[in-house]
Coordinates of C-alpha atoms in Angstrom, one line a residue:
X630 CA -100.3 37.6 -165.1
X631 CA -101.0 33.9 -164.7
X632 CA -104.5 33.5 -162.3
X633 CA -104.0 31.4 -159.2
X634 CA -108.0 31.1 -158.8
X635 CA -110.4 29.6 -162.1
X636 CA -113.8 31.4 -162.9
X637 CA -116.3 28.5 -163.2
X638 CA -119.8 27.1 -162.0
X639 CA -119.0 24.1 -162.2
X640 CA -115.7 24.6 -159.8
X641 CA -115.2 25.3 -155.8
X642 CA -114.9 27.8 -153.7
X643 CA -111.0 28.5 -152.5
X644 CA -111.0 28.9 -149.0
X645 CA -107.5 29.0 -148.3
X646 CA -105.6 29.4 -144.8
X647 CA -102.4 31.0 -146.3
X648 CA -101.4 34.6 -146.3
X649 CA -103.9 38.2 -146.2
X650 CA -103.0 38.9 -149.3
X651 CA -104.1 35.2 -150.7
X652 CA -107.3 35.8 -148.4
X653 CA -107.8 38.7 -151.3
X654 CA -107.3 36.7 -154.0
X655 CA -109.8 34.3 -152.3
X656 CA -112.1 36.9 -152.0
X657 CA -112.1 37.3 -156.0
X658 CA -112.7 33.3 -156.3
X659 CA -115.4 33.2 -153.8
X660 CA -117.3 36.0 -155.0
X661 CA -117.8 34.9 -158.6
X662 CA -118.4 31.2 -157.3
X663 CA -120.8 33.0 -154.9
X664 CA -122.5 34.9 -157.7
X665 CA -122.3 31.6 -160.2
X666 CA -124.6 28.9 -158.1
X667 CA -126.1 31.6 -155.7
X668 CA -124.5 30.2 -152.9
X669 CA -126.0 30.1 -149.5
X670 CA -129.4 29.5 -151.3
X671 CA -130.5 25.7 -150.1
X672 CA -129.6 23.3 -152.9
X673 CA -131.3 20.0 -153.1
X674 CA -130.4 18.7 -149.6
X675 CA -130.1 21.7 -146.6
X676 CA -127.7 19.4 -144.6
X677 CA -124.1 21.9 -144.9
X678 CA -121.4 22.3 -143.1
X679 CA -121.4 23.8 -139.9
X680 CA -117.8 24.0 -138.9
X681 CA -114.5 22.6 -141.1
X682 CA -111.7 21.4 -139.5
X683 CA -108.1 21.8 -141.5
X684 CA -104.8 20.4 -140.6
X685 CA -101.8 21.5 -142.2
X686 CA -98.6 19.6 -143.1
X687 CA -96.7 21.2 -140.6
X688 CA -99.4 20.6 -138.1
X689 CA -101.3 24.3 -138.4
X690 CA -105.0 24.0 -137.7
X691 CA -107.4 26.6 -138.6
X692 CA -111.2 26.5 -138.6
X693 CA -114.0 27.6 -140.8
X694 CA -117.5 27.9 -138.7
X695 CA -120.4 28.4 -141.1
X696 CA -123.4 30.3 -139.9
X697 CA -127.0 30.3 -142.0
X698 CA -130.2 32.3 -141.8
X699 CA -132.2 29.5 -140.3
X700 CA -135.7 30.9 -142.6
X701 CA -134.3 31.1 -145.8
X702 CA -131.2 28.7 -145.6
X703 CA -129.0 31.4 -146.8
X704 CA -125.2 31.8 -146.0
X705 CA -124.3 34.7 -144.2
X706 CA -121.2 34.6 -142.2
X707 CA -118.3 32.6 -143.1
X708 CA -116.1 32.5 -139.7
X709 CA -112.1 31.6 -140.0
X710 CA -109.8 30.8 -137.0
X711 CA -106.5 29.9 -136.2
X712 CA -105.0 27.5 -133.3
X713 CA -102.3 28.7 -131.2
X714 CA -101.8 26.5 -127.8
X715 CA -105.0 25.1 -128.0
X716 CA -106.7 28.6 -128.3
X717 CA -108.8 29.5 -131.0
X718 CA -108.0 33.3 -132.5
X719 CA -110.8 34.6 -135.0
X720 CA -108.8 35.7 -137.9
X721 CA -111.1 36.4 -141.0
X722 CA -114.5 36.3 -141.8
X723 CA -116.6 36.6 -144.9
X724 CA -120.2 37.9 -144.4
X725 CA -122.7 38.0 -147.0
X726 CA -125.7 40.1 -148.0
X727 CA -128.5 39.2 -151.1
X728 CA -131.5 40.7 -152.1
X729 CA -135.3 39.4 -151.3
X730 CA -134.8 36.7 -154.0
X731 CA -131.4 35.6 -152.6
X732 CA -129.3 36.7 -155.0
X733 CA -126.1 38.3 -153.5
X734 CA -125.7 41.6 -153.9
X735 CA -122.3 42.0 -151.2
X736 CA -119.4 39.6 -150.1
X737 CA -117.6 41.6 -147.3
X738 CA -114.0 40.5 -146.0
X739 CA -112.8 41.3 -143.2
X740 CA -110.2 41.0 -140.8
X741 CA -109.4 40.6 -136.5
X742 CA -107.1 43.8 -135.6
X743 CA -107.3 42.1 -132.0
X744 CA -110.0 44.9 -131.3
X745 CA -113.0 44.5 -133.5
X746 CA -113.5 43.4 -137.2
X747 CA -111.4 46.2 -139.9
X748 CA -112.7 46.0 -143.3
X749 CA -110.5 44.7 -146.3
X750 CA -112.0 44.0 -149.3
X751 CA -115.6 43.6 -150.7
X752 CA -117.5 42.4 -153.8
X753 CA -120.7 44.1 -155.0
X754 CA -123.0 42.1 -157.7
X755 CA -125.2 43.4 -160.5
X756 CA -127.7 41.1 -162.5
X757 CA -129.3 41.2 -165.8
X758 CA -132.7 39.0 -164.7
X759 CA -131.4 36.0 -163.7
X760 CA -128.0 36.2 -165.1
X761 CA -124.6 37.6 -163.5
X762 CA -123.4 41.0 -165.7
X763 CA -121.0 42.9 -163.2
X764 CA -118.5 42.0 -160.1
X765 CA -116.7 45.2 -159.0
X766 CA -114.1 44.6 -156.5
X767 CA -113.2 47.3 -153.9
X768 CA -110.3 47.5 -151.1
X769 CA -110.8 49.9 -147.6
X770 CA -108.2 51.8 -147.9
X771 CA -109.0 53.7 -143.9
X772 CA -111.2 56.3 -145.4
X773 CA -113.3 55.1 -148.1
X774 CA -113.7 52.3 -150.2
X775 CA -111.2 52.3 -153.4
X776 CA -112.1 50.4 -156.3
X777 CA -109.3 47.5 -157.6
X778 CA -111.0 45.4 -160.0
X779 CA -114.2 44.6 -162.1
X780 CA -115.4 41.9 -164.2
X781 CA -118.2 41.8 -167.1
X782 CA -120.4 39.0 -168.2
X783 CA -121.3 38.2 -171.7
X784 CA -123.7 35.0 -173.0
X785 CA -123.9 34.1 -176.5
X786 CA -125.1 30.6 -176.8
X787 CA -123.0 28.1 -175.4
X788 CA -120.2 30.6 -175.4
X789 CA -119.6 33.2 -172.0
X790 CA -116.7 35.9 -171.8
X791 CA -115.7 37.3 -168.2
X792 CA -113.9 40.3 -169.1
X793 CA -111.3 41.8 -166.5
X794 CA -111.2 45.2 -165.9
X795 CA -108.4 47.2 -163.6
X796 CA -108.5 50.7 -162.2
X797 CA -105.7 52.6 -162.7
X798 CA -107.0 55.5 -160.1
X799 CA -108.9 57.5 -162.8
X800 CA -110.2 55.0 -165.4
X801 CA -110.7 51.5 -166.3
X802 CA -109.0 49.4 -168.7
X803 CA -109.0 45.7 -169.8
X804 CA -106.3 43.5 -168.7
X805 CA -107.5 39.3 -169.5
X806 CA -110.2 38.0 -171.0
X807 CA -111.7 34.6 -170.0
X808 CA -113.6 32.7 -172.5
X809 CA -115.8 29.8 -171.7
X810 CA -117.1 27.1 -174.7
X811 CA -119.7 24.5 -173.4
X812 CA -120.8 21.3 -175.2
X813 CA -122.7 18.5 -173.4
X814 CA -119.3 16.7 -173.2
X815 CA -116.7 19.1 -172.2
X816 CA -115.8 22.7 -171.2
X817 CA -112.5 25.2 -172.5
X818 CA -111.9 27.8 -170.6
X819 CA -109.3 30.2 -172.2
X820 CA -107.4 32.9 -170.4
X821 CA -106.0 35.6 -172.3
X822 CA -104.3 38.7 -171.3
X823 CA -103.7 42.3 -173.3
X824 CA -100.6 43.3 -174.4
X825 CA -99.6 45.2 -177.2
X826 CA -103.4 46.5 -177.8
X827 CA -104.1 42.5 -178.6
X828 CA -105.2 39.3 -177.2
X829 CA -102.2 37.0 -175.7
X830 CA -102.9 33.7 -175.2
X831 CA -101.6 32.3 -171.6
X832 CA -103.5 29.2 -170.1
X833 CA -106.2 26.9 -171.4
X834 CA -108.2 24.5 -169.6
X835 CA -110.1 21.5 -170.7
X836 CA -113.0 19.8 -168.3
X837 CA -114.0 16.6 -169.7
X838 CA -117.7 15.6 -168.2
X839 CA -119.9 12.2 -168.0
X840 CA -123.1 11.5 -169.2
X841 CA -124.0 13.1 -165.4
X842 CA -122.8 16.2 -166.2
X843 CA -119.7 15.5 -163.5
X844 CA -116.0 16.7 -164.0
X845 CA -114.0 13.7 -164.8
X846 CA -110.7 15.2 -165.8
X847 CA -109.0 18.8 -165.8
X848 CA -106.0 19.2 -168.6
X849 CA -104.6 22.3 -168.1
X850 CA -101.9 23.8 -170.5
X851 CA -99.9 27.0 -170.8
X852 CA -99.5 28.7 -173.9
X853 CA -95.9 29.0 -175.3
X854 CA -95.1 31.0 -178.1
X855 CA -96.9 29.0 -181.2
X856 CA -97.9 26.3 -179.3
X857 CA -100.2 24.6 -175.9
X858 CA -97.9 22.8 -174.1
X859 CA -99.2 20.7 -170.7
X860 CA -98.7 21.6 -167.5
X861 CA -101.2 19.3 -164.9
X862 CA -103.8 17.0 -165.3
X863 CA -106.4 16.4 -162.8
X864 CA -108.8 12.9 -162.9
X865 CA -111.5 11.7 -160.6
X866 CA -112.9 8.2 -159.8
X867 CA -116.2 8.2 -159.2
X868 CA -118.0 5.9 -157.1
X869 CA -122.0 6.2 -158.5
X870 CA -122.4 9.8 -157.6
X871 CA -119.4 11.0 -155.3
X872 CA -115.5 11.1 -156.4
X873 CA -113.6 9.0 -153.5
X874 CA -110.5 9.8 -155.2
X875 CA -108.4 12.3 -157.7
X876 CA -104.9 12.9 -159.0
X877 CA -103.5 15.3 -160.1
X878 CA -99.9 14.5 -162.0
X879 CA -97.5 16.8 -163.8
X880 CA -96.3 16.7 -167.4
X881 CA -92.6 16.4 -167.0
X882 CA -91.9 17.1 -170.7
X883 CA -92.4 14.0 -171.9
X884 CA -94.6 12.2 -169.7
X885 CA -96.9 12.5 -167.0
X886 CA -96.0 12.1 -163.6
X887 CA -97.7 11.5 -160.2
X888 CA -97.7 14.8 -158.3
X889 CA -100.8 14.8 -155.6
X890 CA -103.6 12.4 -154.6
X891 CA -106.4 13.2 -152.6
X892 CA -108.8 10.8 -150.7
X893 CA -112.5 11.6 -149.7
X894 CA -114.8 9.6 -147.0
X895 CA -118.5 10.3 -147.3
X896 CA -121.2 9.9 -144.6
X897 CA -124.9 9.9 -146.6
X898 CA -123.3 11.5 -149.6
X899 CA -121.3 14.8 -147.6
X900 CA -117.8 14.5 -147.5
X901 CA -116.9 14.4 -144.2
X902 CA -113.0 13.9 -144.4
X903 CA -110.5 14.4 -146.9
X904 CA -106.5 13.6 -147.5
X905 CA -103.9 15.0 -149.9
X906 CA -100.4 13.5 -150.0
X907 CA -97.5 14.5 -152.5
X908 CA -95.7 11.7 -154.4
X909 CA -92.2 10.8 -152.5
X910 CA -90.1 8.5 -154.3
X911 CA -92.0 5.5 -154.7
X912 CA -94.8 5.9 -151.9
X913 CA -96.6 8.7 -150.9
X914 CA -96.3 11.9 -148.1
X915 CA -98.4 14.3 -146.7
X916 CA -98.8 17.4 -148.2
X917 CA -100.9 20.4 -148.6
X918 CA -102.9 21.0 -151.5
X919 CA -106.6 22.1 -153.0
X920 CA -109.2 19.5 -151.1
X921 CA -112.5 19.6 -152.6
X922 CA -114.8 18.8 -150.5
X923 CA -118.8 18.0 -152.0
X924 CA -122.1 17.8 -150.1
X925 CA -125.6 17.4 -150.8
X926 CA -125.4 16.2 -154.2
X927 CA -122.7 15.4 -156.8
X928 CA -120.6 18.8 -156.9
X929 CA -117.7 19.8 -155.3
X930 CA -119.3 22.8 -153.3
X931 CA -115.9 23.5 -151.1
X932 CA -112.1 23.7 -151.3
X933 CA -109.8 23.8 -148.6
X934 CA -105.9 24.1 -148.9
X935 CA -104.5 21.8 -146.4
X936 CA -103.5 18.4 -145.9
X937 CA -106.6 17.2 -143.9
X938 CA -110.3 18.6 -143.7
X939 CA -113.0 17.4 -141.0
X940 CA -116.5 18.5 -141.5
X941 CA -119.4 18.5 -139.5
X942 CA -122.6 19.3 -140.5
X943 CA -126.0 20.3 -140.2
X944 CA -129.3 20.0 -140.6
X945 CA -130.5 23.3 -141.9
X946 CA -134.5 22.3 -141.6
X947 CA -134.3 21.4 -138.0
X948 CA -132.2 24.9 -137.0
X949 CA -135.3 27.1 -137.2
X950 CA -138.1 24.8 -136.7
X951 CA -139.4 26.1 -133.2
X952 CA -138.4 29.5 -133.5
X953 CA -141.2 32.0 -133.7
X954 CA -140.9 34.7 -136.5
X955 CA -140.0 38.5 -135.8
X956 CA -143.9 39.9 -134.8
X957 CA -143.7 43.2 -135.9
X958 CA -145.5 46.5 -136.6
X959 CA -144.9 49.4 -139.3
X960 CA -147.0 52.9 -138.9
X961 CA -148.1 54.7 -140.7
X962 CA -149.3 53.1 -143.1
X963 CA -149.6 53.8 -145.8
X964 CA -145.9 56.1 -145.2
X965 CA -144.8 59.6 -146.6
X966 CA -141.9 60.6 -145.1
X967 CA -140.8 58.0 -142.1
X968 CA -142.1 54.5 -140.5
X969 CA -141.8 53.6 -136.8
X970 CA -140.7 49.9 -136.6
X971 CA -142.4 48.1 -133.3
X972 CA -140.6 44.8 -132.4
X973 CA -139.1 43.1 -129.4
X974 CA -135.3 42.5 -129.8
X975 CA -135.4 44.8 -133.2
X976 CA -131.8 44.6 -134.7
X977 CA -132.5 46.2 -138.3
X978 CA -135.0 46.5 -140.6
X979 CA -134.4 46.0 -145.3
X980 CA -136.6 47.4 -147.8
X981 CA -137.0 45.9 -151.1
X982 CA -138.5 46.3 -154.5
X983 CA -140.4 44.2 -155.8
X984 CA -138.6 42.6 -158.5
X985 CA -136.0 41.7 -155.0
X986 CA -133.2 44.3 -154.3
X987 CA -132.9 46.0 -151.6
X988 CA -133.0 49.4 -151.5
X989 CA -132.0 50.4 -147.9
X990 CA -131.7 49.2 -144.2
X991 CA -131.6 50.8 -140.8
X992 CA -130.5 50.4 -137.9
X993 CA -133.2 52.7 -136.4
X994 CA -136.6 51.6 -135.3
X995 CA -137.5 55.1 -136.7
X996 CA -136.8 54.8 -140.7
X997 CA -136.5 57.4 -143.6
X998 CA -138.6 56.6 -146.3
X999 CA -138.9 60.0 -148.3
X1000 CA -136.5 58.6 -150.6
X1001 CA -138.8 56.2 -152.1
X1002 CA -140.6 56.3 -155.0
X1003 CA -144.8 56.2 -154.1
X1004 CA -145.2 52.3 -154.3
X1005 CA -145.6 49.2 -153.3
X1006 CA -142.3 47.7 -151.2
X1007 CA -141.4 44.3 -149.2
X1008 CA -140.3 46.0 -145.7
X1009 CA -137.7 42.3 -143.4
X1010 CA -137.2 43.3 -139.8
X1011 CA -134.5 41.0 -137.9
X1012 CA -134.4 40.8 -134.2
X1013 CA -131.2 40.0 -132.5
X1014 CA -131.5 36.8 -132.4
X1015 CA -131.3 36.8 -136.4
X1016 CA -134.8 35.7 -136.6
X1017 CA -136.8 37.6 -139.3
X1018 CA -140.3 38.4 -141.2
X1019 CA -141.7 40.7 -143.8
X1020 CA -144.5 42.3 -144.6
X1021 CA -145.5 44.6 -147.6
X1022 CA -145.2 48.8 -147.3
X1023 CA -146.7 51.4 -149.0
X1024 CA -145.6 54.5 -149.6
X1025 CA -147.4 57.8 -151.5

């Protein structure tokens, strides 16, 4: 039962390059990290990385490549390669879709069967206003798409439950429950799972924060009969308002012990490189392990598992800045049963609500609309060039 990923805002995205079926798990941790900080929406600074480099202890390397909507700075396609003789093999990649005011609504994995991309997985997103309430998680299983997993949002205070949900082919049924407790000086996150009708403790971890509001140690403990016992404990230096430094050590019963250190350069505040090595004996060796890696201001906003991770980034503010928006027509107007979409290049066209979701998209300059409610709607054509506009559409 015990997780290998950890539900929390203030935490990173695992973007491992292990195994498919840790690509899955991944999917889990980047969807509710995703969901959490609205990822892909700018953040205070829109320089991001454009393309991470990862070397492994054995000498793998794979590559991310990042690709944004150069209007509204959003993430949508998280590319992941492998190296094999100098050639680079697309492997995975991650797409994303949100709704008109960027919240996502879809994370889609999939996978290179040497033809095209096969679906996998995928994580769909419901919202009460503002706040996350519902991430269902769904498998392809050739035909349709299966469900696997879901998990529900509580907030009461400074208190938030994630409860875990599987589906056992006909119904659901709770399986953990995590439970977060914030004060202004620390976080507990405990993990529980169901057995025997009740709540079972299994892990607990503490996050001790600054006056800044940044993580400064992780204690994590396992749950053992009547009592916590430790397991790792994670602490960064800071240097003002980016970590150049962690380690992690292990509690060898008595003690703790060193177990992994990680080492970050920054370039203008983004973390442009970053190092893990194990402890050896009395020095140090390289190793593979979780390197954060923060940008823009002082969060970790990545994670890669390797031993080595070179990122380059970019400017998201000059990507777009002499493009010329989608011109585009819709008739009739106002619409009963269908709209012809005019455009050069036209790709697709969305249709949203007002209060942001989208409600359908074509492929088709010719589009259905008889489904729709008489009303007022926000209509985003994208040529193929992935440059887009809106404009509003009625329909009676």
């Amino acid at each position: 039962m015990k997780k290998t990923w950890i539900l929390m805002a203030v935490l990173v995205m695992a973007l491992g390059n292990t195994s498919f079926a840790q690509h899955k798990t991944n999917l889990k941790t980047k969807a509710t990290q995703t969901a959490f900080k609205h990822f892909g929406v700018r953040d205070e600074s829109t320089v991001v990385p454009q393309t991470a480099l990862c070397t492994s202890a054995d000498g793998g390397l794979m590559r991310t490549t990042y690709i944004y909507d150069e209007y509204d700075y959003y993430l949508i396609e998280e590319l992941e390669e492998t190296n094999e003789d100098g050639i680079w093999y697309p492997e995975y990649r991650y797409t994303y879709d949100y709704d008109f005011s960027g919240n996502v609504l879809e994370m889609l994995l999939q996978w290179n069967d040497g033809d095209d991309w096969a679906d996998e997985a995928r994580a769909t997103f419901e919202y009460d206003g503002d706040q996350l309430a519902q991430v269902v998680y769904q498998y392809w299983d050739g035909d349709d798409w299966m469900n696997e997993m879901k998990e529900v949002y509580t907030y009461v205070g400074d208190v938030m439950t994630v409860l875990f949900w599987e589906w056992n082919g006909t119904t659901w049924s709770s399986s953990e429950l995590y439970t977060y407790t914030y004060s202004a000086t620390t976080i507990e996150v405990l993990m529980q799972y169901m057995q025997g009708g009740a709540w079972q403790n299994e892990e607990k971890d503490l996050y001790t924060l600054d006056f800044d509001g940044n993580v400064i140690e992780i204690l994590q403990q396992d749950w053992a009969s009547t009592t916590w016992t430790n397991v790792y404990k994670t602490t960064y230096d800071f240097e003002g308002s980016v970590f150049t430094s962690k380690l992690r050590e292990d509690w060898d019963g008595s003690a703790w012990v060193d177990g992994l250190k990680f080492e970050y350069v920054y370039t203008a505040g983004n973390a442009v490189k970053g190092e893990c090595m194990a402890a050896s004996g009395n020095g140090w060796e390289p190793a593979d392990g979780d390197i954060e890696m923060a940008y823009g201001y002082n969060a970790a906003n990545k994670e890669y598992y390797c031993w080595q991770v070179e990122i380059e980034y970019v400017d998201l503010t000059g990507v777009g800045e002499n493009a010329t928006p989608v011109a585009f027509t819709v008739y009739p107007t106002p619409a009963t049963d269908e709209v012809t979409i005019a455009a050069a290049a036209f790709d697709r066209a969305e249709v949203y609500n007002l209060t942001g979701q989208k409600l359908m998209e074509s492929r088709m300059a010719q589009m259905s609309v008889a489904t729709l409610a008489p009303g007022l709607y926000i209509i985003k054509v994208y040529d193929l060039e992935g440059r887009s506009a809106a404009q509003r559409l009625v329909v009676r």
